[in-house]
Amino acid sequence: MTSKKLLPEKTGDMSDWYTTLIQLADLADYGPVKGTMIFKPYGYAIWEQVQKTLDKSIKEKGVENVYFPMFIPMSFLEKEKSHVEGFAPELAVVTHGGGEKLQEPVVVRPTSETIMYSSFSKWVHSWRDLPILINQWGSVVRWEKRTMPFIRTSEFLWQEGHTAHATHEEAKAMQEWAMKTYSDLYKEYFAMSGYVGYKSKAETFAGADTTLSYETMMPSGKVLQSCTSHDLGQNFAKAFDVKFQDQNSIDTYVWQTSWGLSTRSIGGLILAHGDNNGLRLPPKLAPVQIAIVPVRAEDKMLDYCKEISDVLTSINVRVKTDARGDSSFGFRLNRWEVKGAPLIFKIGEKEVEAQTITVKRRDTQEEVTLDRKNLVDDVKKLLDEIQSTMLLQSKTFIEENTREAKNYDEFKKILAEHKGYIKVYWNDNPDIEKKIKEETKAKSSCSPIDWPEGNGVDFFTGEPATRQWLFAQSY
Amino acid sequence: MTSKKLLPEKTGDMSDWYTTLIQLADLADYGPVKGTMIFKPYGYAIWEQVQKTLDKSIKEKGVENVYFPMFIPMSFLEKEKSHVEGFAPELAVVTHGGGEKLQEPVVVRPTSETIMYSSFSKWVHSWRDLPILINQWGSVVRWEKRTMPFIRTSEFLWQEGHTAHATHEEAKAMQEWAMKTYSDLYKEYFAMSGYVGYKSKAETFAGADTTLSYETMMPSGKVLQSCTSHDLGQNFAKAFDVKFQDQNSIDTYVWQTSWGLSTRSIGGLILAHGDNNGLRLPPKLAPVQIAIVPVRAEDKMLDYCKEISDVLTSINVRVKTDARGDSSFGFRLNRWEVKGAPLIFKIGEKEVEAQTITVKRRDTQEEVTLDRKNLVDDVKKLLDEIQSTMLLQSKTFIEENTREAKNYDEFKKILAEHKGYIKVYWNDNPDIEKKIKEETKAKSSCSPIDWPEGNGVDFFTGEPATRQWLFAQSY
């Protein structure tokens, strides 16, 4: 950044605040090809924290990592009808390779169902070959018209899990395991509350029977689909002929799932927790959990900073001392405020002499003084407190912004006054959803899995309805 | 695999042995698009071991991970003349995106110098912004005509490090650090000996001043360029206008390096260590260091296997118990022989009763009996021994297959009789190298950095020469 722009206030649709903050906090930059982005070290380091945690959960479940080619023959996509309809408008197509025109154009993967399941058909023969449990870390390409860094880019990073099972029950359990793993990750690490629920017919993944999603709400009141887990039924199995001989020697199609969480999650993190002063990162995902900022680069202060830093590093706290000579104390404090370090340590002569540390909590802006002697215990306690405070804020915000509507008039009135979630009884119907979206810009978010059925009235048609849904405007 | 083919003997050019083994050991499969490959779980797990170790070294050096888009505008590549000449014949070109023809075609990165350094020009202003030290894990595409799994594929996985420095000395030190890190990794983890040296002018990376390489030899006598580290001088800095104000406020171009190690390394590993019975994996990279194979799936045996497995897992040994009911004891033993687990534990009634373990060393085929009581110490010792034995084998093989030639006749005679390395005095000359290659299929491998200058005679021209080079046929 040459000329650092000031951070605008986080109000309205917050797009100016958002894009300015991404640059100021050194998270990302725009790529030269329209809609692409560059993950700078600080932004990528957040993703590495996510990867480390999620990869561990995935491996513990017995899912193994693989890597499939990024190039998929166009003909593969065409095998599953609704899949190709869903993805065709967003494909990047390679027509030339090695100086020659290709005989068959290939697409850069928008997702890997088709290329993976073509292999599954070769790998699976008997019930003993099942389940197949694989996962891939990589990038995918969906050529988007309207883009927004992290939230929607032409190329993004993600993991995609793909499994094949002998029974539908097993596949359903896998779909649910993936969503449970994701929602735990969002709550415990991102400190982001949300609803787990089924997507409407119109919003279900192209080729799936059902899609589970984690739906979070941003301070603008718009919601973000934060990751998805699909029950693919036997749709792809039939398209790609993935069959096995069961224990009675009968040929049966496998039951499949796929599930993914992407760098979009980091966009959600920025939007959900950032404030007028910059980022606020939850301790469990912050690349730098504590920024140690000495007033000046004097030996006495630097020694004290090093001592503190060594103690904290030894208990695996991620610490960075910022004594960069080209910037003032105030500038350096502000740098870590903008970058959202959960704790900022201010170290001056006073602190060195008294063997204390002046600490700023980034989440609440409170300042406290710690005793050097109790440093380890106090730091652990503070980081835990910040993590849980941020989750509680998120939970409260969503609860306060979930409102009920009995009919379409109430629905429109709430939308005009509040945004946020609107809870309604509704009979899932794609034509009606389309109409609502055209009229209000809101669409269904999900039907939460832990909401029981009831005897209600469809808010749009007035007919009897048993399932409750959340509607909202969304990213 | 439906019908498992038997492993042919590892002789001749060994390509049939190699491709059959990759399928039998479940390392990889062919992708649907020509020249691409699928990394199956077992093959990818070896890459994950490499990543874990190398990523740690990279981070300890202060290099930070990033992610740049895979799409690069064609015009970026054209900015550095020799770079585009080197890569143009191998590019994959995207001409359509989102259903429309693109205004400017984009290429899928063959390497990321151009897209990264275009950003460096925006990131670097003052000497205080230097050095820039970044690394990227990902895949790149080079459309190859002749492909071979792992060794040469159209898309491959790698890391690419990219740095910018204020002085040439600093950049040179970085180039050497990267190669030292790679050669240590090859020796300590891959158990593969080799030469570190400079590439000839003809073989230097397109756009670099010099290229350092780690050159290993395969049992066929052909050599493999196993990773490279480039001193880019100011070539790209000038092409992309990456300048900084030095401490005297003078505008200066940065000095740059780039360095990469790819999944080609796994191809080298397979070729170097495999034998007529299958893979032989060095313990430090083996996804399964010990395969525990009970004679039958009986409770008593399974309990004993579990006890052993728990003890070893607790000291971080990677263990897998194979009691799959659909295959015999002999078949399961053979599976881990083919998959190259360094140690195979055979557990029968005899072992349970005597509280012993019958162990097969995969490297030497020796069988030893371990006492359950000394298990932890004995296993550690055995794994260390296998690792060092395999490295010693590799070192001895290369030494025995490095021969000297005084003139071109001797050179051709050695090639006809032995293959392997030929050590010669030579004045690096691209025209002569081309001629030698056409006549003998051999080309320069490298000029080892630790070989002193001498007063020699150019083996081809008979003129005085001071540097010694290695020539060989190569992959």
PDB file of N, CA and C in Angstrom, chain A residues 11 18 28 67 104 129 141 264 284-285 294 296 304 312 334 345 367 369 413-414 426 455:
ATOM      1  N   THR A  11     -20.921   0.847   8.307  1.00  0.00           N
ATOM      2  CA  THR A  11     -22.369   1.041   8.320  1.00  0.00           C
ATOM      3  C   THR A  11     -22.939   0.671   6.956  1.00  0.00           C
ATOM      4  N   TYR A  18     -15.452  -2.828   4.019  1.00  0.00           N
ATOM      5  CA  TYR A  18     -14.915  -4.178   3.843  1.00  0.00           C
ATOM      6  C   TYR A  18     -13.699  -4.196   2.914  1.00  0.00           C
ATOM      7  N   ALA A  28      -5.354  -9.277   1.706  1.00  0.00           N
ATOM      8  CA  ALA A  28      -5.482  -9.727   0.323  1.00  0.00           C
ATOM      9  C   ALA A  28      -5.347  -8.556  -0.628  1.00  0.00           C
ATOM     10  N   TYR A  67      -5.431 -36.000  -4.459  1.00  0.00           N
ATOM     11  CA  TYR A  67      -5.448 -34.861  -5.383  1.00  0.00           C
ATOM     12  C   TYR A  67      -5.814 -35.338  -6.788  1.00  0.00           C
ATOM     13  N   GLU A 104     -10.860 -32.119 -27.566  1.00  0.00           N
ATOM     14  CA  GLU A 104     -12.047 -31.878 -26.729  1.00  0.00           C
ATOM     15  C   GLU A 104     -11.680 -30.802 -25.713  1.00  0.00           C
ATOM     16  N   ASP A 129     -15.115 -52.865  -0.651  1.00  0.00           N
ATOM     17  CA  ASP A 129     -14.386 -51.661  -1.092  1.00  0.00           C
ATOM     18  C   ASP A 129     -14.999 -50.389  -0.499  1.00  0.00           C
ATOM     19  N   VAL A 141     -12.687 -23.129  -9.741  1.00  0.00           N
ATOM     20  CA  VAL A 141     -12.958 -21.921 -10.515  1.00  0.00           C
ATOM     21  C   VAL A 141     -14.427 -21.843 -10.909  1.00  0.00           C
ATOM     22  N   ARG A 264     -14.349 -18.463   1.596  1.00  0.00           N
ATOM     23  CA  ARG A 264     -15.469 -17.582   1.869  1.00  0.00           C
ATOM     24  C   ARG A 264     -15.638 -17.392   3.386  1.00  0.00           C
ATOM     25  N   LYS A 284      -8.489 -18.232  18.517  1.00  0.00           N
ATOM     26  CA  LYS A 284      -8.171 -19.544  17.951  1.00  0.00           C
ATOM     27  C   LYS A 284      -7.810 -19.498  16.475  1.00  0.00           C
ATOM     28  N   LEU A 285      -8.166 -18.431  15.763  1.00  0.00           N
ATOM     29  CA  LEU A 285      -7.790 -18.334  14.349  1.00  0.00           C
ATOM     30  C   LEU A 285      -6.787 -17.221  14.076  1.00  0.00           C
ATOM     31  N   PRO A 294       6.758  -2.456  21.909  1.00  0.00           N
ATOM     32  CA  PRO A 294       7.549  -1.616  22.805  1.00  0.00           C
ATOM     33  C   PRO A 294       7.434  -0.147  22.391  1.00  0.00           C
ATOM     34  N   ARG A 296       9.735   2.178  22.465  1.00  0.00           N
ATOM     35  CA  ARG A 296      10.881   2.462  21.604  1.00  0.00           C
ATOM     36  C   ARG A 296      11.749   1.205  21.496  1.00  0.00           C
ATOM     37  N   TYR A 304      12.914  -7.074  27.691  1.00  0.00           N
ATOM     38  CA  TYR A 304      11.686  -7.430  28.409  1.00  0.00           C
ATOM     39  C   TYR A 304      10.667  -8.052  27.436  1.00  0.00           C
ATOM     40  N   LEU A 312       5.723 -16.958  26.327  1.00  0.00           N
ATOM     41  CA  LEU A 312       4.439 -17.252  25.679  1.00  0.00           C
ATOM     42  C   LEU A 312       4.602 -18.225  24.518  1.00  0.00           C
ATOM     43  N   ASN A 334      -1.633   1.018  16.266  1.00  0.00           N
ATOM     44  CA  ASN A 334      -2.754   1.061  15.326  1.00  0.00           C
ATOM     45  C   ASN A 334      -2.695  -0.087  14.322  1.00  0.00           C
ATOM     46  N   PHE A 345       0.026  -5.890  23.699  1.00  0.00           N
ATOM     47  CA  PHE A 345       0.841  -5.580  24.879  1.00  0.00           C
ATOM     48  C   PHE A 345       1.587  -4.275  24.631  1.00  0.00           C
ATOM     49  N   GLU A 367      -8.581  -1.830  28.809  1.00  0.00           N
ATOM     50  CA  GLU A 367      -7.161  -1.930  29.100  1.00  0.00           C
ATOM     51  C   GLU A 367      -6.998  -2.496  30.504  1.00  0.00           C
ATOM     52  N   THR A 369      -3.962  -4.224  33.448  1.00  0.00           N
ATOM     53  CA  THR A 369      -2.544  -4.381  33.747  1.00  0.00           C
ATOM     54  C   THR A 369      -2.302  -5.779  34.297  1.00  0.00           C
ATOM     55  N   LYS A 413     -42.935  -5.993   5.790  1.00  0.00           N
ATOM     56  CA  LYS A 413     -42.773  -4.909   6.756  1.00  0.00           C
ATOM     57  C   LYS A 413     -41.467  -5.090   7.548  1.00  0.00           C
ATOM     58  N   ILE A 414     -41.214  -6.325   8.012  1.00  0.00           N
ATOM     59  CA  ILE A 414     -39.984  -6.593   8.774  1.00  0.00           C
ATOM     60  C   ILE A 414     -38.764  -6.309   7.903  1.00  0.00           C
ATOM     61  N   TRP A 426     -43.688 -22.437   5.827  1.00  0.00           N
ATOM     62  CA  TRP A 426     -43.657 -22.344   4.362  1.00  0.00           C
ATOM     63  C   TRP A 426     -43.608 -23.743   3.764  1.00  0.00           C
ATOM     64  N   ASN A 455     -48.015 -27.153  13.433  1.00  0.00           N
ATOM     65  CA  ASN A 455     -49.221 -26.946  12.613  1.00  0.00           C
ATOM     66  C   ASN A 455     -49.321 -25.471  12.292  1.00  0.00           C
TER      67      ASN A 455
END
